[in-house]
XYZ file of C-alpha atoms in Angstrom:
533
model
C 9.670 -23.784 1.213
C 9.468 -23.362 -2.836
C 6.293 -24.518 -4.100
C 3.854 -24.184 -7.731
C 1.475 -24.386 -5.640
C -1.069 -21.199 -5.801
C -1.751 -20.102 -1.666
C -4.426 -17.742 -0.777
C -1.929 -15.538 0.907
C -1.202 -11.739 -0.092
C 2.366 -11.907 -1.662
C 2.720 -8.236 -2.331
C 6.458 -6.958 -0.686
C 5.921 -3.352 -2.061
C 5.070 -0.773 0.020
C 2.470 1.039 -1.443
C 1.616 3.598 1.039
C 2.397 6.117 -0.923
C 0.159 5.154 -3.679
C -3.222 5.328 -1.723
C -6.129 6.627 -3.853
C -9.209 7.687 -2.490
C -12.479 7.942 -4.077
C -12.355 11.388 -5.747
C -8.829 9.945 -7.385
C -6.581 11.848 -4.878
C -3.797 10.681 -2.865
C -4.392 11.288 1.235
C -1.727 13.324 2.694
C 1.736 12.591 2.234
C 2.349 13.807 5.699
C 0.533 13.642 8.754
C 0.021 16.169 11.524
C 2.095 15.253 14.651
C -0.107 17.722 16.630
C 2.946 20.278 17.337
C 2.442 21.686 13.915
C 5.440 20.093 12.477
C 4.892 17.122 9.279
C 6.175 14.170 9.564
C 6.061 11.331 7.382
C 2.915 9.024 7.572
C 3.503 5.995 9.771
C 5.456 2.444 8.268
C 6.990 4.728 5.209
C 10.589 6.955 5.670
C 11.690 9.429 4.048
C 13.531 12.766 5.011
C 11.184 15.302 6.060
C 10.713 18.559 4.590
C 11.694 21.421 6.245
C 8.993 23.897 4.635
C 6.082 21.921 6.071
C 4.108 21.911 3.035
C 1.360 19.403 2.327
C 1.364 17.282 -1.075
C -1.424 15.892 -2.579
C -0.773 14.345 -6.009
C -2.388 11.971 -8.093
C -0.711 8.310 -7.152
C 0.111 7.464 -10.590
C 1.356 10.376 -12.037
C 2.876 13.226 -10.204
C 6.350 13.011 -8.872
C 6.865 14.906 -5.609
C 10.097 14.242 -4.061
C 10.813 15.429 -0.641
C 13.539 17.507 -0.074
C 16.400 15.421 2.263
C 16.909 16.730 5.638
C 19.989 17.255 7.841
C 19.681 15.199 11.262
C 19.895 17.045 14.615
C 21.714 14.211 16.720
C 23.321 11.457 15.352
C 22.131 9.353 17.812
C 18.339 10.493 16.442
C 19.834 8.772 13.076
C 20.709 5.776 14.377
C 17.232 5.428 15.880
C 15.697 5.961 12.753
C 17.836 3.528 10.750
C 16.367 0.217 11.104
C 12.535 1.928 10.689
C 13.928 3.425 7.509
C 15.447 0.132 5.706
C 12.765 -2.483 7.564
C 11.666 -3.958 4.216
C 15.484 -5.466 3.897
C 15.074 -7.526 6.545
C 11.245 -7.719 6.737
C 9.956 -11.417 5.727
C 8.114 -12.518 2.469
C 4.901 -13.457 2.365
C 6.315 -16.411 1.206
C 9.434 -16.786 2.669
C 8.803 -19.766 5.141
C 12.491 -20.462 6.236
C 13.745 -17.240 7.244
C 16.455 -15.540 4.998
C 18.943 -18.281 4.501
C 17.178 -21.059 1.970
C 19.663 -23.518 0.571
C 18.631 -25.565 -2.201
C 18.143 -29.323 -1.674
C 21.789 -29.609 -3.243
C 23.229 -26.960 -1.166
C 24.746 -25.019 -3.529
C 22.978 -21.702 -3.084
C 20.875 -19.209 -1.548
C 18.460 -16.860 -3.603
C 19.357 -13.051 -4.257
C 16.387 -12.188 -2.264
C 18.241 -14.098 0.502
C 21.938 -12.309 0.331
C 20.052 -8.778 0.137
C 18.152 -9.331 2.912
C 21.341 -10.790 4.505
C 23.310 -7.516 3.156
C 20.519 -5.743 4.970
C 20.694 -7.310 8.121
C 24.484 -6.271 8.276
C 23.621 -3.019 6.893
C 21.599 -2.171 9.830
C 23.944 -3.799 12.641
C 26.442 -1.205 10.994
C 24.680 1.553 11.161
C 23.591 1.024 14.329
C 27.054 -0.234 15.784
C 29.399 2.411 17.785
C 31.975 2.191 15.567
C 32.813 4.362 12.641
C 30.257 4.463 9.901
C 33.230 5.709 7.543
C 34.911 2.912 6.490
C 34.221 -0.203 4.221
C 32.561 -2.807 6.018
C 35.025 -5.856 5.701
C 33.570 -9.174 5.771
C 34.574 -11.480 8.645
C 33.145 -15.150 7.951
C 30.596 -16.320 9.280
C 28.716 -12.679 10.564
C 26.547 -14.633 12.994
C 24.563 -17.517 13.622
C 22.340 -16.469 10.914
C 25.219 -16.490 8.154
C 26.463 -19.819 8.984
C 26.901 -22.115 6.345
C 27.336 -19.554 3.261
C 30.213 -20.218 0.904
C 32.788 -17.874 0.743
C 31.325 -16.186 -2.327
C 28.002 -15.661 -0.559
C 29.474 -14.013 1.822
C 31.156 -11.822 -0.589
C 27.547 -11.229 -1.778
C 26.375 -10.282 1.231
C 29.130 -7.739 1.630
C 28.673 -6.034 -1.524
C 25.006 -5.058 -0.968
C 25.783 -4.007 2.510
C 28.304 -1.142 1.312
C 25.843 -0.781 -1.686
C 23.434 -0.097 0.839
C 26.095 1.976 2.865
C 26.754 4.284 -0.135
C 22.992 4.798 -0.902
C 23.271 5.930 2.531
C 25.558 8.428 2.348
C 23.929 9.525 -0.507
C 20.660 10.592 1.140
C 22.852 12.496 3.967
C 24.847 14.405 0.526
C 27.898 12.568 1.986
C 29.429 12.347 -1.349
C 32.754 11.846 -0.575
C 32.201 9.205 1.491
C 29.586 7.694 -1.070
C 32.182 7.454 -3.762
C 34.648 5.701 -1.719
C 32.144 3.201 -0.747
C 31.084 2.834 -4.586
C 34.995 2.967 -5.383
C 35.071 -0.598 -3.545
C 31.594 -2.073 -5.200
C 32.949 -1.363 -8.653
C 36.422 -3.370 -7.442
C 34.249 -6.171 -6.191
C 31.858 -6.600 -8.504
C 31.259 -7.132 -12.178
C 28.885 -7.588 -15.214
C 29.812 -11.216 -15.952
C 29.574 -12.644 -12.480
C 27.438 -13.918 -9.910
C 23.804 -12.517 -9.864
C 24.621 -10.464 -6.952
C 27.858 -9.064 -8.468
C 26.052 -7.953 -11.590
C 23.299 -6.427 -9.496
C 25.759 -4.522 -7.732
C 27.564 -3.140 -10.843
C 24.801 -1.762 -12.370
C 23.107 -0.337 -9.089
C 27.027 1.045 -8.620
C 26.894 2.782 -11.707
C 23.396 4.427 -11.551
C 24.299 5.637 -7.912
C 27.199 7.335 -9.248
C 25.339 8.793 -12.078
C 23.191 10.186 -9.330
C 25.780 11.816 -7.089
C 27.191 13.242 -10.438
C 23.817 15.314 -10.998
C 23.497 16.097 -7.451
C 27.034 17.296 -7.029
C 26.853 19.271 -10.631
C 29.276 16.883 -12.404
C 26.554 16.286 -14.776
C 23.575 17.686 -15.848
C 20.254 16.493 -13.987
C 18.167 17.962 -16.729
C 18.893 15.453 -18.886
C 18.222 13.288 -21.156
C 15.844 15.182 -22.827
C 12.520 13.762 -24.219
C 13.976 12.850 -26.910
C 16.263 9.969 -24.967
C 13.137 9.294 -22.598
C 10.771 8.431 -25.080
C 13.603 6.327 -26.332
C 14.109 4.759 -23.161
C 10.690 3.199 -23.231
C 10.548 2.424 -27.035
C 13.734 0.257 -26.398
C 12.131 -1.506 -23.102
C 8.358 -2.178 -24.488
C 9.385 -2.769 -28.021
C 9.489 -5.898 -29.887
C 13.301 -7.870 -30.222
C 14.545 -11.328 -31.162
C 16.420 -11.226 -27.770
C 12.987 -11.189 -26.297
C 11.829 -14.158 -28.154
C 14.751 -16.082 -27.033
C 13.922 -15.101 -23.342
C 10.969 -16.249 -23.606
C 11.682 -19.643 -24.816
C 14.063 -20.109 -21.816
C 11.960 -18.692 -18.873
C 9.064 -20.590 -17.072
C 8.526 -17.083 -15.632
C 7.503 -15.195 -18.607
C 5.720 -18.071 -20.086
C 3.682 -18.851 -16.799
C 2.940 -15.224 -17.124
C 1.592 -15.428 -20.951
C -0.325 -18.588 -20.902
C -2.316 -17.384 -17.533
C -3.664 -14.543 -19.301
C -4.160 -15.992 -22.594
C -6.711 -18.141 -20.391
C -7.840 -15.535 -18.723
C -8.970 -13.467 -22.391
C -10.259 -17.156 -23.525
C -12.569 -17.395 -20.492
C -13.407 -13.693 -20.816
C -14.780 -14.245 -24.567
C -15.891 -17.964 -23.764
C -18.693 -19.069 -25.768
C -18.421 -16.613 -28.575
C -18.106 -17.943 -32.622
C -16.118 -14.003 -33.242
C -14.372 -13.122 -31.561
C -12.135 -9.358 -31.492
C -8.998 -9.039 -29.261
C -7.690 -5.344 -28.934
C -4.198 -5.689 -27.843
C -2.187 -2.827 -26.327
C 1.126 -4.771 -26.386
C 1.322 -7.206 -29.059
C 5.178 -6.907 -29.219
C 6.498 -10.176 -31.064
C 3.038 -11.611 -31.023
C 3.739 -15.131 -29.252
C 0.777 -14.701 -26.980
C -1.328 -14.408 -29.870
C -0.501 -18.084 -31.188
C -1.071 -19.597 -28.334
C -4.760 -17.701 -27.883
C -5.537 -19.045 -31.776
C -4.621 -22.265 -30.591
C -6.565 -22.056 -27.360
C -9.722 -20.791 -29.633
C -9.848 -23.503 -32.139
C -9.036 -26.606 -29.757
C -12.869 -25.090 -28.187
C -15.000 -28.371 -29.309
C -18.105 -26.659 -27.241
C -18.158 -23.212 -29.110
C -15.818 -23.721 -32.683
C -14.454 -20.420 -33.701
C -15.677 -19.105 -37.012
C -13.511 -15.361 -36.743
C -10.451 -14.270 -34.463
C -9.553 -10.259 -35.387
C -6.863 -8.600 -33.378
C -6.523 -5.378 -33.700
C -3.203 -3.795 -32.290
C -2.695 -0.686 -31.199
C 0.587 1.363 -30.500
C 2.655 4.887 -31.332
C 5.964 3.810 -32.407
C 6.979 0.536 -34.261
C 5.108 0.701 -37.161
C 6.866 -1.462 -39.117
C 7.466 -4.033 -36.330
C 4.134 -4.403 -35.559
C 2.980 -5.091 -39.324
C 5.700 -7.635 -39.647
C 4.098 -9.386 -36.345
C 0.754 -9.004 -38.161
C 2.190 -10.799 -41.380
C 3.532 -13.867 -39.621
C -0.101 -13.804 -37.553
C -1.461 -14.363 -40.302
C 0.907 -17.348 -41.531
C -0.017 -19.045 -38.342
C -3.355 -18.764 -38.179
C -3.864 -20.063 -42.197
C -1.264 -23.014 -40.979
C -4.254 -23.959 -38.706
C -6.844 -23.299 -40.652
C -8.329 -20.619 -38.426
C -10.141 -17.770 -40.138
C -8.039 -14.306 -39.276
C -7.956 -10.459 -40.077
C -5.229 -8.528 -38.456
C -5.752 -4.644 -38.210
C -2.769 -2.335 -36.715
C -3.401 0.840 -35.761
C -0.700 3.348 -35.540
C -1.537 6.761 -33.762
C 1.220 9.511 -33.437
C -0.283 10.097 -29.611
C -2.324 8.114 -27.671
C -4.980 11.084 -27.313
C -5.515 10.766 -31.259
C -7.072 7.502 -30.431
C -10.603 6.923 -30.626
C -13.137 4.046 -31.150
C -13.105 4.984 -35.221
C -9.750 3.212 -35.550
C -11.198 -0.574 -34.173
C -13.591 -1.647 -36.615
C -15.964 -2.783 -34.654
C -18.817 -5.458 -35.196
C -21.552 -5.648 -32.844
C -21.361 -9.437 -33.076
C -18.047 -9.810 -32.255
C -16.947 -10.484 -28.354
C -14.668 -7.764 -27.437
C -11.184 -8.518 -25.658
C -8.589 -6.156 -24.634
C -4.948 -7.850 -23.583
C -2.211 -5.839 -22.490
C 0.881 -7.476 -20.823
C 3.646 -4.164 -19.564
C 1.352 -1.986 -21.945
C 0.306 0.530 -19.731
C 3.162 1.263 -17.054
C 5.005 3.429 -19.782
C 2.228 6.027 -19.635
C 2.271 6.820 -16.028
C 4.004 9.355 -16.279
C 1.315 10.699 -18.746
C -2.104 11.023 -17.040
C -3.475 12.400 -19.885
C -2.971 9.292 -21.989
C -3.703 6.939 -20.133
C -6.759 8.733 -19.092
C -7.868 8.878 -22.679
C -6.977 5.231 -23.025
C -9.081 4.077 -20.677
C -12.006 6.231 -21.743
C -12.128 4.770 -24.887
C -11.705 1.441 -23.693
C -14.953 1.907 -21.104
C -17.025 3.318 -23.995
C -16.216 -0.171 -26.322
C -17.076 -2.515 -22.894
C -15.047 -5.047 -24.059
C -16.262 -8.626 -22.114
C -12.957 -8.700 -20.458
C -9.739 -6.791 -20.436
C -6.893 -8.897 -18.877
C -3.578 -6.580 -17.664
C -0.335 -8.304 -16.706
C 2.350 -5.488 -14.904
C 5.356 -5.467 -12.996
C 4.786 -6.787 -8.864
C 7.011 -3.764 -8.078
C 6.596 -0.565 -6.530
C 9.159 1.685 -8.142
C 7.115 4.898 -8.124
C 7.630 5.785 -5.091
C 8.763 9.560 -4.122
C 10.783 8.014 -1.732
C 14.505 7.175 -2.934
C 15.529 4.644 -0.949
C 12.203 2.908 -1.226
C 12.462 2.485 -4.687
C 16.232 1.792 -4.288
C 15.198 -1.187 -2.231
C 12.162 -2.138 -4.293
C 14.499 -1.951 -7.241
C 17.215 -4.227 -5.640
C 14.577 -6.934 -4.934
C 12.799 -6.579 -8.645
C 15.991 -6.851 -10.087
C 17.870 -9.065 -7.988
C 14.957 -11.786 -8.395
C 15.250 -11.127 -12.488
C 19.639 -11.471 -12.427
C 18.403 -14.532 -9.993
C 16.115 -16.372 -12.538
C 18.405 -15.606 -15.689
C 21.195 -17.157 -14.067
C 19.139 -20.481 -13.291
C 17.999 -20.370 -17.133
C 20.850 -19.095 -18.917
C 24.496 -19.545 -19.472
C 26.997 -17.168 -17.707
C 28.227 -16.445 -21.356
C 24.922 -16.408 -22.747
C 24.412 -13.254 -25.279
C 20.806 -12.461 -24.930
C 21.719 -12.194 -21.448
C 24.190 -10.054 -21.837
C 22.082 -8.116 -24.273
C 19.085 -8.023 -21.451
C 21.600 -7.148 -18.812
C 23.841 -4.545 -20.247
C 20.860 -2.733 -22.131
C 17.598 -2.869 -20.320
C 18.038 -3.750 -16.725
C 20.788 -0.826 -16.943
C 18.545 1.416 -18.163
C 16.129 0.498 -16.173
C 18.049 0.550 -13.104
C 19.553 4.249 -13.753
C 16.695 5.551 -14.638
C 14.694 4.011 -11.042
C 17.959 5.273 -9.307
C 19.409 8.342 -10.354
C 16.332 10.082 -12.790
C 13.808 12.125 -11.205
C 10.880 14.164 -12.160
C 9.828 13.904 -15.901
C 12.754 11.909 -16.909
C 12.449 8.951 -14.174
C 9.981 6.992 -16.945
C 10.245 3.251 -14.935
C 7.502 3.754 -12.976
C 5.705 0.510 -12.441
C 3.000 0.414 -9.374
C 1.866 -1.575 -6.762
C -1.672 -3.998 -7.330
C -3.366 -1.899 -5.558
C -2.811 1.263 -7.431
C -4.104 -0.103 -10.592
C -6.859 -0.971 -8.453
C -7.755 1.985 -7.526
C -7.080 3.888 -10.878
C -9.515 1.128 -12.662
C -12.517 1.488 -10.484
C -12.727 5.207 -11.940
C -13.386 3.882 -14.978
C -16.014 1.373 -13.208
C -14.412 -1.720 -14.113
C -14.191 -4.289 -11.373
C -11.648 -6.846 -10.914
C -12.552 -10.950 -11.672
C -11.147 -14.123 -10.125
C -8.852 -15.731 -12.535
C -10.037 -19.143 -13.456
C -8.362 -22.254 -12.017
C -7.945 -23.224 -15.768
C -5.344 -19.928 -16.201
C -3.796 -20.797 -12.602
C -3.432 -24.594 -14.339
C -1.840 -23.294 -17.010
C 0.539 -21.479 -15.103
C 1.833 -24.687 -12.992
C 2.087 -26.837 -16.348
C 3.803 -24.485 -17.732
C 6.255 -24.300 -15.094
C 6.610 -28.329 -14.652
C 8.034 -28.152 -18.186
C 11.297 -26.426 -16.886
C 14.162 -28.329 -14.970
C 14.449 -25.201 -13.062
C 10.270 -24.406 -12.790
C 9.986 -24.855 -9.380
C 12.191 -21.732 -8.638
C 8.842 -19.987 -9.570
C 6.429 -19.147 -7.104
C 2.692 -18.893 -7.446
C 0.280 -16.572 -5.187
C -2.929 -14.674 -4.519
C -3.479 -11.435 -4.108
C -7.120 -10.756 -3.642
C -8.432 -12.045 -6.935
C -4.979 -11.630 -8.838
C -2.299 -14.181 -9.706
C 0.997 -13.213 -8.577
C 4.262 -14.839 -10.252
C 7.542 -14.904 -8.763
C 10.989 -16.154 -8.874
C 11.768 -17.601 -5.398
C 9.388 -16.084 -3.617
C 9.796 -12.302 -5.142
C 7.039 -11.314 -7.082
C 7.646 -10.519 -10.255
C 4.243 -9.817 -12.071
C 0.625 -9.720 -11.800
C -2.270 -10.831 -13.885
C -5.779 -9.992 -13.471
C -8.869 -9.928 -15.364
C -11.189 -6.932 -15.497
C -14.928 -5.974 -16.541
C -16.994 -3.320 -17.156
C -19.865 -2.628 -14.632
């Protein structure tokens, strides 16, 4: 059952085991103690255990230890293993009331989440089945009881991510050969122009190829460089008009945006100046809709709204989104100052550069500001120092629902197929096949994004977004202590919603004191609220 309506249920899919923290900022033990003296794997996580027994501890946000794989001793030990390994595929949602096959009222179609879970589900009968797990799995129609009633091209769907899922396989056991075949068949079936799932597919395709290619020596795993990293996330964090247009088209990124907008107007409530420090202003849309917010207060009439923005690369960009903040803001008569702040490194920053005025009420706002610098502790260390020393009223942070940090491969390969699947999902209910921001969005970031999840690892894997609970645990060294969203923001969410023809697709949930935002029952985002203790 699809609903707006917000349930106090944990929606979280991501298995964040791996991301523990405990109070000194350490991770526990990747590995247990079996008691023969051998490491295994904690319990309800897979990977491929080491064969040098060592012990990692790493910080959960930051350092990237990647076990080694492992050649199996008896096949049929493999086969025991394989529906433990892949469980999330066919694991249920939190909010997935109907089991795995949910046709619309109309009958026309099942969600992504739905055919990978599907895909899954055949995955694992394969795997476990005493036949040959060689050759291309060929669809016979229906599968079983539970794949009764899909259209031919679901089952099609279904197909592809089982011998996605195959290949991925193969991959882990360095059966490369085998892997390519597999992939060989995807890229035949598949396509970037067609159904959600087929687009999925061909990108995943790709960036599993790219990865047997470094693995196998075809092509260099040391990359990139920093160069085309650091480029990586200026392209996926920076301002575009493509974004814009998204935007105007997706209940899910506005539901995201006006819930915390509410959230920073309840954080400063009551306050005639007010200064908002924002760590992602981007193409500033969330910013009109908080200087609208501010002056429609009858109770407390703003007299001063400053936003200060702060970044390292789009200088120009972000001065242009400054100019036509100001043009708004004089169109409605509110009284604005814009201040950008431009720092080669985010260690350069300090308190110096914000201007302060101890009668202002501090805000900070970041929406996907601080998942790029995960991968550097250092900075976001120092971000979050000088943020605690301001003790802003209220900083609200909207990330990714996703756990794609895992050191785990296939667990971010599966994450990754549900993240993504549920964004392909929701841009084919709100745009047109043919549309070109779509196309844009498709073919530029979610590529890059995929590859890099998929086939980048150490410094160079830069997509790194975390599970809830993570951030969690990383804020409460800086003593700041999560705050239940107001049901204004969780109002704003379902209006904003109702206004699409296609709003109900998006799913609203708790998580502790969190709003969680999905498309069909995937999450897709988080917003909380924060404060200083």
């Amino acid at each position: 059952m699809k609903s707006n309506e917000v349930s106090p249920s944990n929606s979280s899919k991501g298995d964040a085991e791996n991301q523990e923290i405990d109070s000194c900022g350490k991770l526990p033990q990747l590995y247990e103690d079996d008691g023969s003296g051998n490491k295994s794997k904690a319990r309800d996580g897979f990977t491929f255990a080491t064969d040098n027994h060592q012990v990692h501890t790493f910080d959960a946000l930051f350092l990237d230890t990647t076990p080694p794989l492992r050649s199996y001793e008896h096949k049929m030990q493999e086969l025991a293993d394989i529906e433990s390994q892949y469980s999330e595929l066919i694991k249920q949602h939190a909010q997935a009331h109907q089991g795995p096959v949910q046709h619309e009222a109309s009958g026309l179609k099942i969600s992504t989440e739905a055919v990978i879970r599907l895909g899954g589900e055949r995955f694992i009968q394969s795997c476990s089945s005493t036949s040959s797990m060689n050759d291309i799995s060929i669809a016979s129609h229906p599968y079983g009881s539970s794949f009764t009633g899909l259209s031919d091209q679901e089952v099609k769907d279904v197909q592809l991510i089982e011998n996605l899922l195959l290949s991925a396989e193969k991959v882990t056991h360095q059966q490369y050969e085998r892997s390519i075949k597999l992939l060989d068949w995807c890229d035949d079936m598949s396509c970037s122009s067609g159904t959600p799932i087929q687009r999925l597919v061909h990108y995943f395709s790709k960036a599993l190829r790219e990865k047997v290619d470094k693995e196998t020596g075809r092509a260099s795993s040391g990359g990139s460089g920093k160069k085309d990293v650091e480029n990586l996330v200026r392209r996926v964090v920076s301002s575009n008009a493509t974004a814009t247009l998204l935007y105007e088209k997706s209940p899910l990124f506005q539901a995201g945006c006006f819930s915390g907008v509410q959230a920073l107007v309840d954080g400063v409530s009551g306050s005639k100046n007010v200064h908002v420090i924002d760590l992602s202003i981007k193409q500033g849309t969330h910013c009109t809709i908080l200087m609208q917010a501010l002056v429609s207060q009858l109770d407390y009439p703003i007299e001063h709204l400053k936003i200060t923005s702060v970044g390292t690369t789009s200088k120009q960009k972000i001065e242009q989104t400054g100019d036509w903040l100001k043009s708004f803001a004089e169109s409605i008569n509110l009284s604005f100052s814009y201040n950008a702040v431009i720092v080669e490194d985010m260690l350069d920053f300090n308190k110096d550069h914000l201007k302060l005025d101890p009668d202002e009420a501090l805000g900070v706002y970041t929406s996907y500001g601080l998942w790029s610098m995960i991968g550097q502790q250092d900075r976001l260390d120092s971000l979050m120092n000088v943020i605690k020393s301001i003790n802003p009223c209220v900083m609200v942070v909207s990330e990714a629902a996703a756990n794609l940090n895992s050191p785990n491969f296939v667990h971010r390969f599966i994450e990754g197929l549900f993240y993504y699947g549920a964004m392909f999902d929701s841009f084919e209910e709100c745009l047109g096949r043919e549309d070109e921001n779509r196309t844009i969005t498709e073919s530029m970031y979610f590529a890059k994004g995929i590859n890099n999840v998929v086939a980048s690892e150490g410094t160079e894997r830069v997509i790194r977004h975390v599970h809830i609970n993570v951030w969690r645990k990383f804020f409460a060294r800086f003593g700041m202590k999560e705050t239940e969203l107001s049901m204004s923001s969780l109002y704003q969410a379902n209006l904003v919603a109702e206004k699409f023809s296609n709003g109900s697709c998006c799913t609203f949930d708790r998580d502790g004191d969190s709003l969680v935002i999905g498309w069909k029952g995937t999450p897709i985002e988080y917003v909380t609220a924060w404060k200083f203790s």
